[in-house]
Coordinates of C-alpha atoms in Angstrom, one line a residue:
M179 CA 126.6 131.3 27.3
R180 CA 130.2 130.7 27.3
T181 CA 132.0 130.4 24.0
G182 CA 134.9 128.3 23.1
L183 CA 134.5 125.8 26.0
S184 CA 137.2 123.1 26.2
V185 CA 136.0 119.4 26.1
A186 CA 137.1 119.1 29.9
T187 CA 134.7 122.1 30.7
I188 CA 131.8 120.5 28.8
L189 CA 132.5 117.1 30.6
S190 CA 132.7 119.1 34.0
D191 CA 129.5 120.8 33.2
L192 CA 127.7 117.5 32.6
K193 CA 128.6 116.4 36.2
Q194 CA 126.5 119.4 37.6
G195 CA 123.1 117.7 37.8
S196 CA 120.5 119.0 35.7
V197 CA 121.6 119.7 32.2
D198 CA 120.3 122.3 29.6
W199 CA 120.6 120.2 26.5
Q200 CA 120.3 123.1 24.1
E201 CA 122.9 124.9 25.9
L202 CA 125.2 121.9 26.0
L203 CA 124.8 121.4 22.2
E204 CA 125.5 124.9 21.5
N205 CA 128.8 124.5 23.6
V206 CA 129.8 121.6 21.8
I207 CA 129.1 123.1 18.4
T208 CA 131.1 126.2 19.4
S209 CA 134.0 124.1 20.8
F210 CA 134.5 122.2 17.6
D211 CA 134.1 125.4 15.3
C212 CA 130.9 123.9 13.8
S213 CA 127.7 125.7 12.7
T214 CA 125.1 122.9 13.0
G215 CA 124.2 120.2 15.6
T216 CA 121.6 117.7 16.9
V217 CA 121.1 115.7 19.9
H218 CA 118.8 112.7 19.8
F219 CA 117.8 110.5 22.7
L220 CA 117.1 106.9 22.1
D221 CA 113.5 105.9 23.2
Q222 CA 114.1 102.4 24.8
E223 CA 110.5 101.4 24.4
T224 CA 110.3 102.2 20.5
S225 CA 114.1 102.0 19.7
L226 CA 113.7 105.4 17.8
L227 CA 115.9 108.4 18.2
K228 CA 114.0 111.4 19.3
I229 CA 115.3 114.9 18.7
Q230 CA 116.2 116.7 22.1
A231 CA 118.2 119.7 20.9
H232 CA 119.1 121.1 17.4
K233 CA 120.8 124.3 16.1
G234 CA 121.3 125.5 12.6
I235 CA 118.8 123.0 11.0
P236 CA 116.3 124.7 8.6
P237 CA 112.7 124.7 10.1
F238 CA 111.4 122.6 7.3
L239 CA 113.9 119.9 8.2
I240 CA 112.8 119.4 11.9
P241 CA 109.9 117.1 11.2
K242 CA 112.2 114.8 9.2
L243 CA 114.9 114.9 11.8
S244 CA 112.5 114.6 14.9
T245 CA 112.4 110.8 14.9
I246 CA 115.0 108.7 13.3
P247 CA 115.0 104.8 13.0
I248 CA 118.1 102.9 14.0
G249 CA 120.2 102.3 10.8
K250 CA 118.8 105.3 8.9
G251 CA 120.8 108.4 8.1
M252 CA 124.0 109.4 9.9
A253 CA 122.6 109.4 13.4
G254 CA 120.8 106.1 12.8
I255 CA 123.9 104.3 11.4
A256 CA 126.1 105.7 14.3
A257 CA 123.6 104.3 16.7
E258 CA 123.5 101.0 15.0
R259 CA 127.2 100.6 14.6
K260 CA 127.9 102.1 18.0
E261 CA 130.8 104.1 16.3
A262 CA 131.3 107.5 14.9
V263 CA 130.1 108.0 11.3
E264 CA 131.7 110.8 9.4
M265 CA 131.6 112.5 6.0
C266 CA 134.1 115.0 4.8
N267 CA 131.6 116.6 2.6
L268 CA 127.9 115.7 2.9
Q269 CA 126.9 117.6 -0.2
T270 CA 129.0 115.4 -2.5
D271 CA 128.5 112.1 -0.6
D272 CA 127.0 109.3 -2.6
S273 CA 127.4 106.4 -0.3
G274 CA 123.7 106.5 0.7
V275 CA 124.6 107.0 4.4
A276 CA 123.4 110.6 4.5
R277 CA 119.6 111.0 3.8
P278 CA 118.6 113.1 0.9
A279 CA 117.0 115.7 3.1
A280 CA 120.4 116.1 4.9
K281 CA 121.9 117.8 2.0
E282 CA 119.4 120.5 2.5
T283 CA 121.1 121.6 5.7
K284 CA 123.9 123.0 3.5
V285 CA 126.4 121.5 5.7
E286 CA 129.5 119.5 4.4
G287 CA 132.0 118.1 7.0
S288 CA 129.7 116.3 9.5
I289 CA 130.0 113.6 12.2
A290 CA 127.5 111.7 14.2
V291 CA 128.7 109.7 17.4
P292 CA 126.8 107.4 19.6
M293 CA 126.0 108.2 23.2
L294 CA 127.3 105.2 24.9
L295 CA 127.7 104.1 28.5
N296 CA 129.1 100.6 29.2
G297 CA 128.1 99.6 25.7
K298 CA 124.5 100.7 26.2
L299 CA 123.0 103.2 23.6
Y300 CA 121.3 106.3 25.0
G301 CA 121.3 108.5 21.8
T302 CA 123.5 110.3 19.2
L303 CA 125.1 113.7 18.9
G304 CA 125.8 115.2 15.5
I305 CA 127.8 118.4 14.6
A306 CA 128.8 119.7 11.2
K307 CA 130.7 122.5 9.5
P308 CA 129.6 124.6 6.5
V309 CA 133.0 123.5 4.7
P310 CA 134.5 120.1 3.8
Y311 CA 136.3 118.7 6.9
D312 CA 137.8 115.5 8.1
F313 CA 137.4 115.3 11.9
T314 CA 140.7 114.3 13.7
E315 CA 140.9 111.1 15.7
E316 CA 141.4 113.2 18.8
E317 CA 138.2 115.1 17.9
R318 CA 136.3 111.8 17.3
K319 CA 137.5 110.5 20.7
N320 CA 136.5 113.9 22.5
L321 CA 133.1 113.6 21.0
L322 CA 132.6 110.0 22.2
K323 CA 133.7 111.2 25.6
I324 CA 131.1 113.9 25.5
G325 CA 128.4 111.3 24.4
E326 CA 129.5 109.0 27.4
G327 CA 129.1 111.9 29.8
M328 CA 125.7 112.9 28.4
S329 CA 124.7 109.1 28.8
K330 CA 125.9 109.1 32.5
V331 CA 123.4 111.9 33.1
L332 CA 120.6 109.9 31.3
A333 CA 121.5 106.7 33.1
D334 CA 121.0 108.4 36.5

């Protein structure tokens, strides 16, 4: 696996046909200097987000993250709003956006973005850092572009 890939390289890799979603997630995590991440695909029949790839998630949390209803937790709210949902420090957040189990990941700066293509939701992409962090506008835009690229693969 290559490390430190640029957003342009990740987008280019998405155009190559078959995608290894785990490798893609690891490349995104590395590119944004994060330690943890998830990819959820939207099940169009049940309207539930289902885990496709994850890294850095404690094993005991996987069952809680495997299926997420729209509107619940960061990924579910990003899917519902069709916009990025971010927290500078998930550990100290008291907004109710993050689910109680999310704090057990021990991450702090986190963001979840919807995977959208022409306004249609295909899933969510979430990444996080082990330290407090505010993602920049450019980082948010780049993550949304990656989400759009992922959606194009799923739409084909």
